[in-house]
CSV table of C-alpha atoms and ligand atoms in Angstrom, one decimal:
chain,number,residue,atom,x,y,z
A,1,MET,CA,-71.7,5.8,-25.9
A,2,THR,CA,-71.6,9.3,-24.5
A,3,GLY,CA,-69.1,8.7,-21.7
A,4,VAL,CA,-71.6,9.0,-18.9
A,5,PRO,CA,-70.3,6.9,-16.0
A,6,ASP,CA,-72.1,3.6,-15.5
A,7,LEU,CA,-73.7,3.9,-12.1
A,8,ALA,CA,-75.5,0.6,-12.3
A,9,PRO,CA,-76.1,-0.9,-8.9
A,10,THR,CA,-74.4,-4.2,-8.0
A,11,PRO,CA,-75.0,-6.7,-5.3
A,12,GLU,CA,-72.2,-5.0,-3.3
A,13,ARG,CA,-74.0,-1.7,-3.7
A,14,PRO,CA,-77.7,-2.6,-3.9
A,15,GLY,CA,-80.2,-0.1,-5.1
A,16,VAL,CA,-81.9,1.1,-8.2
A,17,HIS,CA,-80.5,3.5,-10.7
A,18,VAL,CA,-82.5,5.3,-13.4
A,19,ALA,CA,-81.1,7.6,-16.0
A,20,LYS,CA,-82.8,9.8,-18.5
A,21,PRO,CA,-80.1,11.8,-20.3
A,22,ALA,CA,-82.4,13.9,-22.4
A,23,ARG,CA,-86.1,14.5,-22.9
A,24,ASP,CA,-86.1,12.8,-26.3
A,25,VAL,CA,-83.9,9.9,-25.2
A,26,PRO,CA,-85.5,6.9,-23.7
A,27,ALA,CA,-84.8,6.3,-20.0
A,28,HIS,CA,-82.9,3.3,-18.9
A,29,GLY,CA,-82.3,1.9,-15.5
A,30,SER,CA,-81.2,-1.1,-13.6
A,31,TYR,CA,-81.5,-2.5,-10.1
A,32,ALA,CA,-79.5,-5.0,-8.0
A,33,CYS,CA,-80.2,-6.4,-4.6
A,34,CYS,CA,-77.8,-7.9,-2.0
A,35,CYS,CA,-79.5,-11.2,-2.6
A,36,GLY,CA,-78.3,-11.3,-6.1
A,37,ALA,CA,-81.5,-10.3,-7.8
A,38,SER,CA,-81.1,-7.8,-10.6
A,39,GLY,CA,-82.9,-6.4,-13.6
A,40,ARG,CA,-82.5,-3.7,-16.2
A,41,ALA,CA,-84.8,-2.0,-18.6
A,42,GLN,CA,-84.8,0.6,-21.4
A,43,GLY,CA,-87.7,2.8,-22.4
A,44,ASP,CA,-89.8,5.1,-20.1
A,45,ASP,CA,-92.6,2.6,-19.6
A,46,ASP,CA,-90.3,-0.4,-19.0
A,47,VAL,CA,-88.2,1.6,-16.6
A,48,ARG,CA,-91.3,2.6,-14.7
A,49,ASP,CA,-92.1,-1.1,-14.5
A,50,LEU,CA,-88.6,-1.9,-13.4
A,51,VAL,CA,-88.8,0.6,-10.5
A,52,ALA,CA,-92.1,-1.0,-9.4
A,53,GLU,CA,-90.5,-4.4,-9.6
A,54,TRP,CA,-87.7,-3.2,-7.4
A,55,ILE,CA,-90.0,-1.8,-4.8
A,56,ASP,CA,-92.0,-5.0,-4.9
A,57,HIS,CA,-88.8,-7.0,-4.5
A,58,ARG,CA,-87.8,-5.1,-1.4
A,59,ASN,CA,-91.0,-6.2,0.2
A,60,THR,CA,-90.5,-9.8,-0.7
A,61,CYS,CA,-86.7,-10.2,-0.7
A,62,PRO,CA,-85.6,-13.1,1.5
A,63,HIS,CA,-82.4,-11.3,2.3
A,64,ARG,CA,-83.6,-8.2,4.2
B,1,ZN,ZN1,-83.3,-9.2,-2.8
């Protein structure tokens, strides 16, 4: 670990968080929703899918 603070969202603080510490380091990210849905991904492509999933979830979430 590099000591970077973990800013991962939680159901209490819903949102999406994506981190890419360096150009040659794969991105990682996670999201959490107030309804309890959450996800995480590692790798640029997977993180892009994760963000799309989060945006899609906000449109379909039962707890808006
Ligand atoms: Zn939700």
